[in-house]
mmCIF file of N, CA and C in Angstrom:
data_model
loop_
_atom_site.group_PDB
_atom_site.id
_atom_site.type_symbol
_atom_site.label_atom_id
_atom_site.label_comp_id
_atom_site.label_asym_id
_atom_site.label_seq_id
_atom_site.Cartn_x
_atom_site.Cartn_y
_atom_site.Cartn_z
ATOM 1 N N MET X 1 122.092 102.069 81.333
ATOM 2 C CA MET X 1 121.002 101.132 81.153
ATOM 3 C C MET X 1 120.016 101.203 82.326
ATOM 4 N N GLY X 2 120.549 101.329 83.539
ATOM 5 C CA GLY X 2 119.692 101.389 84.718
ATOM 6 C C GLY X 2 118.800 102.613 84.731
ATOM 7 N N THR X 3 119.320 103.732 84.259
ATOM 8 C CA THR X 3 118.514 104.949 84.238
ATOM 9 C C THR X 3 117.392 104.858 83.216
ATOM 10 N N LEU X 4 117.616 104.126 82.137
ATOM 11 C CA LEU X 4 116.545 103.946 81.151
ATOM 12 C C LEU X 4 115.409 103.117 81.721
ATOM 13 N N ILE X 5 115.751 102.105 82.521
ATOM 14 C CA ILE X 5 114.716 101.289 83.160
ATOM 15 C C ILE X 5 113.886 102.147 84.103
ATOM 16 N N ILE X 6 114.546 102.973 84.871
ATOM 17 C CA ILE X 6 113.828 103.851 85.796
ATOM 18 C C ILE X 6 112.966 104.844 85.030
ATOM 19 N N LEU X 7 113.524 105.404 83.984
ATOM 20 C CA LEU X 7 112.821 106.427 83.221
ATOM 21 C C LEU X 7 111.577 105.885 82.528
ATOM 22 N N PHE X 8 111.680 104.707 81.938
ATOM 23 C CA PHE X 8 110.588 104.199 81.110
ATOM 24 C C PHE X 8 109.688 103.172 81.777
ATOM 25 N N THR X 9 110.019 102.696 82.960
ATOM 26 C CA THR X 9 109.140 101.727 83.618
ATOM 27 C C THR X 9 108.720 102.165 85.015
ATOM 28 N N LEU X 10 109.655 102.499 85.842
ATOM 29 C CA LEU X 10 109.307 102.790 87.232
ATOM 30 C C LEU X 10 108.565 104.109 87.400
ATOM 31 N N ILE X 11 108.982 105.138 86.703
ATOM 32 C CA ILE X 11 108.310 106.435 86.833
ATOM 33 C C ILE X 11 106.873 106.370 86.307
ATOM 34 N N PRO X 12 106.621 105.830 85.101
ATOM 35 C CA PRO X 12 105.220 105.709 84.659
ATOM 36 C C PRO X 12 104.385 104.798 85.559
ATOM 37 N N LEU X 13 104.986 103.734 86.081
ATOM 38 C CA LEU X 13 104.256 102.848 86.988
ATOM 39 C C LEU X 13 103.880 103.572 88.277
ATOM 40 N N ALA X 14 104.811 104.311 88.835
ATOM 41 C CA ALA X 14 104.532 105.069 90.055
ATOM 42 C C ALA X 14 103.465 106.131 89.798
ATOM 43 N N LEU X 15 103.517 106.777 88.650
ATOM 44 C CA LEU X 15 102.529 107.786 88.289
ATOM 45 C C LEU X 15 101.147 107.162 88.161
ATOM 46 N N MET X 16 101.074 105.978 87.550
ATOM 47 C CA MET X 16 99.800 105.288 87.394
ATOM 48 C C MET X 16 99.229 104.878 88.753
ATOM 49 N N VAL X 17 100.071 104.343 89.626
ATOM 50 C CA VAL X 17 99.604 103.929 90.957
ATOM 51 C C VAL X 17 99.106 105.136 91.740
ATOM 52 N N TRP X 18 99.848 106.238 91.675
ATOM 53 C CA TRP X 18 99.453 107.458 92.379
ATOM 54 C C TRP X 18 98.088 107.945 91.884
ATOM 55 N N ALA X 19 97.893 107.964 90.577
ATOM 56 C CA ALA X 19 96.626 108.424 90.018
ATOM 57 C C ALA X 19 95.486 107.487 90.395
ATOM 58 N N LEU X 20 95.710 106.175 90.332
ATOM 59 C CA LEU X 20 94.661 105.220 90.691
ATOM 60 C C LEU X 20 94.261 105.327 92.159
ATOM 61 N N VAL X 21 95.241 105.458 93.018
ATOM 62 C CA VAL X 21 94.928 105.601 94.445
ATOM 63 C C VAL X 21 94.129 106.877 94.688
ATOM 64 N N ASP X 22 94.517 107.951 94.034
ATOM 65 C CA ASP X 22 93.809 109.222 94.195
ATOM 66 C C ASP X 22 92.375 109.120 93.677
ATOM 67 N N VAL X 23 92.183 108.461 92.542
ATOM 68 C CA VAL X 23 90.830 108.296 91.995
ATOM 69 C C VAL X 23 89.973 107.462 92.937
ATOM 70 N N LEU X 24 90.513 106.366 93.414
ATOM 71 C CA LEU X 24 89.719 105.472 94.248
ATOM 72 C C LEU X 24 89.384 106.068 95.610
ATOM 73 N N LYS X 25 90.191 106.973 96.107
ATOM 74 C CA LYS X 25 89.905 107.632 97.384
ATOM 75 C C LYS X 25 88.960 108.814 97.229
ATOM 76 N N ALA X 26 88.864 109.368 96.029
ATOM 77 C CA ALA X 26 88.133 110.616 95.801
ATOM 78 C C ALA X 26 86.634 110.394 95.714
ATOM 79 N N GLU X 27 85.912 111.452 95.989
ATOM 80 C CA GLU X 27 84.466 111.490 95.793
ATOM 81 C C GLU X 27 84.191 112.447 94.639
ATOM 82 N N PHE X 28 83.364 111.991 93.699
ATOM 83 C CA PHE X 28 83.005 112.800 92.547
ATOM 84 C C PHE X 28 81.511 113.083 92.588
ATOM 85 N N ALA X 29 81.103 114.185 91.966
ATOM 86 C CA ALA X 29 79.687 114.542 91.943
ATOM 87 C C ALA X 29 78.882 113.518 91.144
ATOM 88 N N ASP X 30 79.443 113.043 90.057
ATOM 89 C CA ASP X 30 78.788 112.037 89.222
ATOM 90 C C ASP X 30 79.398 110.677 89.528
ATOM 91 N N SER X 31 78.555 109.688 89.727
ATOM 92 C CA SER X 31 79.064 108.370 90.109
ATOM 93 C C SER X 31 79.840 107.687 88.983
ATOM 94 N N ASN X 32 79.561 108.023 87.743
ATOM 95 C CA ASN X 32 80.257 107.399 86.627
ATOM 96 C C ASN X 32 81.637 107.992 86.383
ATOM 97 N N THR X 33 81.900 109.154 86.908
ATOM 98 C CA THR X 33 83.171 109.830 86.667
ATOM 99 C C THR X 33 84.335 109.017 87.210
ATOM 100 N N LYS X 34 84.174 108.448 88.381
ATOM 101 C CA LYS X 34 85.239 107.639 88.966
ATOM 102 C C LYS X 34 85.550 106.434 88.086
ATOM 103 N N LEU X 35 84.515 105.753 87.615
ATOM 104 C CA LEU X 35 84.699 104.597 86.753
ATOM 105 C C LEU X 35 85.381 104.982 85.443
ATOM 106 N N ILE X 36 84.989 106.086 84.869
ATOM 107 C CA ILE X 36 85.598 106.540 83.617
ATOM 108 C C ILE X 36 87.075 106.826 83.814
ATOM 109 N N TRP X 37 87.444 107.513 84.903
ATOM 110 C CA TRP X 37 88.857 107.816 85.142
ATOM 111 C C TRP X 37 89.673 106.554 85.388
ATOM 112 N N VAL X 38 89.111 105.584 86.086
ATOM 113 C CA VAL X 38 89.835 104.325 86.317
ATOM 114 C C VAL X 38 90.086 103.621 84.992
ATOM 115 N N ILE X 39 89.092 103.582 84.128
ATOM 116 C CA ILE X 39 89.250 102.944 82.821
ATOM 117 C C ILE X 39 90.294 103.670 81.982
ATOM 118 N N VAL X 40 90.245 105.001 81.979
ATOM 119 C CA VAL X 40 91.219 105.784 81.204
ATOM 120 C C VAL X 40 92.636 105.528 81.716
ATOM 121 N N ILE X 41 92.809 105.507 83.016
ATOM 122 C CA ILE X 41 94.149 105.291 83.582
ATOM 123 C C ILE X 41 94.650 103.884 83.288
ATOM 124 N N LEU X 42 93.774 102.892 83.326
ATOM 125 C CA LEU X 42 94.201 101.519 83.059
ATOM 126 C C LEU X 42 94.475 101.264 81.576
ATOM 127 N N LEU X 43 93.696 101.884 80.693
ATOM 128 C CA LEU X 43 93.897 101.660 79.263
ATOM 129 C C LEU X 43 95.041 102.484 78.683
ATOM 130 N N LEU X 44 95.244 103.678 79.209
ATOM 131 C CA LEU X 44 96.328 104.563 78.757
ATOM 132 C C LEU X 44 97.153 104.952 79.980
ATOM 133 N N PRO X 45 97.980 104.053 80.486
ATOM 134 C CA PRO X 45 98.616 104.265 81.792
ATOM 135 C C PRO X 45 99.360 105.591 81.936
ATOM 136 N N PHE X 46 100.254 105.919 81.045
ATOM 137 C CA PHE X 46 101.036 107.135 81.215
ATOM 138 C C PHE X 46 100.207 108.371 80.893
ATOM 139 N N LEU X 47 99.583 108.392 79.730
ATOM 140 C CA LEU X 47 98.786 109.545 79.324
ATOM 141 C C LEU X 47 97.557 109.708 80.215
ATOM 142 N N GLY X 48 96.901 108.612 80.541
ATOM 143 C CA GLY X 48 95.718 108.682 81.402
ATOM 144 C C GLY X 48 96.035 109.215 82.782
ATOM 145 N N SER X 49 97.177 108.824 83.326
ATOM 146 C CA SER X 49 97.587 109.316 84.643
ATOM 147 C C SER X 49 97.857 110.809 84.608
ATOM 148 N N ILE X 50 98.554 111.250 83.579
ATOM 149 C CA ILE X 50 98.841 112.683 83.452
ATOM 150 C C ILE X 50 97.551 113.473 83.262
ATOM 151 N N LEU X 51 96.648 112.974 82.410
ATOM 152 C CA LEU X 51 95.378 113.664 82.201
ATOM 153 C C LEU X 51 94.576 113.745 83.495
ATOM 154 N N TYR X 52 94.528 112.665 84.246
ATOM 155 C CA TYR X 52 93.786 112.703 85.507
ATOM 156 C C TYR X 52 94.395 113.715 86.476
ATOM 157 N N LEU X 53 95.709 113.686 86.610
ATOM 158 C CA LEU X 53 96.349 114.581 87.566
ATOM 159 C C LEU X 53 96.214 116.050 87.154
ATOM 160 N N LEU X 54 96.118 116.317 85.868
ATOM 161 C CA LEU X 54 95.962 117.697 85.409
ATOM 162 C C LEU X 54 94.503 118.143 85.349
ATOM 163 N N ILE X 55 93.607 117.243 84.948
ATOM 164 C CA ILE X 55 92.214 117.608 84.714
ATOM 165 C C ILE X 55 91.275 117.013 85.757
ATOM 166 N N GLY X 56 91.418 115.734 86.012
ATOM 167 C CA GLY X 56 90.457 115.007 86.840
ATOM 168 C C GLY X 56 90.428 115.402 88.292
ATOM 169 N N ARG X 57 91.563 115.821 88.823
ATOM 170 C CA ARG X 57 91.590 116.189 90.240
ATOM 171 C C ARG X 57 90.728 117.408 90.514
ATOM 172 N N LYS X 58 90.491 118.226 89.496
ATOM 173 C CA LYS X 58 89.635 119.404 89.661
ATOM 174 C C LYS X 58 88.165 119.036 89.707
ATOM 175 N N GLU X 59 87.812 117.831 89.269
ATOM 176 C CA GLU X 59 86.426 117.385 89.236
ATOM 177 C C GLU X 59 85.956 116.799 90.559
ATOM 178 N N LYS X 60 86.871 116.577 91.491
ATOM 179 C CA LYS X 60 86.499 115.990 92.777
ATOM 180 C C LYS X 60 85.640 116.951 93.558
ATOM 181 N N THR X 61 84.725 116.389 94.359
ATOM 182 C CA THR X 61 83.904 117.225 95.226
ATOM 183 C C THR X 61 84.706 117.579 96.460
ATOM 184 N N GLN X 62 84.454 118.734 96.968
ATOM 185 C CA GLN X 62 85.161 119.204 98.155
ATOM 186 C C GLN X 62 84.425 118.729 99.392
ATOM 187 N N THR X 63 85.122 117.998 100.253
ATOM 188 C CA THR X 63 84.535 117.548 101.509
ATOM 189 C C THR X 63 85.271 118.231 102.652
ATOM 190 N N PHE X 64 84.514 118.712 103.593
ATOM 191 C CA PHE X 64 85.106 119.438 104.721
ATOM 192 C C PHE X 64 84.924 118.675 105.997
#
C-alpha cells in the first residue's frame, strides 16, 4: 500500500514541483512561453510536467 502512495502521489508531485521551479527560473525568448508552460503544468500536472521536461527545456534562452 505504501509503495502505491509513493508511485501515484509523491512522484508526480515531485515531478510537477521540479518542472514549475525550472519554468519559473528560466528565461524564454517569448514572454508568453513561460506563462503557457505554467498553465500547462498546473492544469495537467503529470503530463504537463513530462512535456515541459522533454520539450520546454529546449525552448529556454541560453545565458552565459
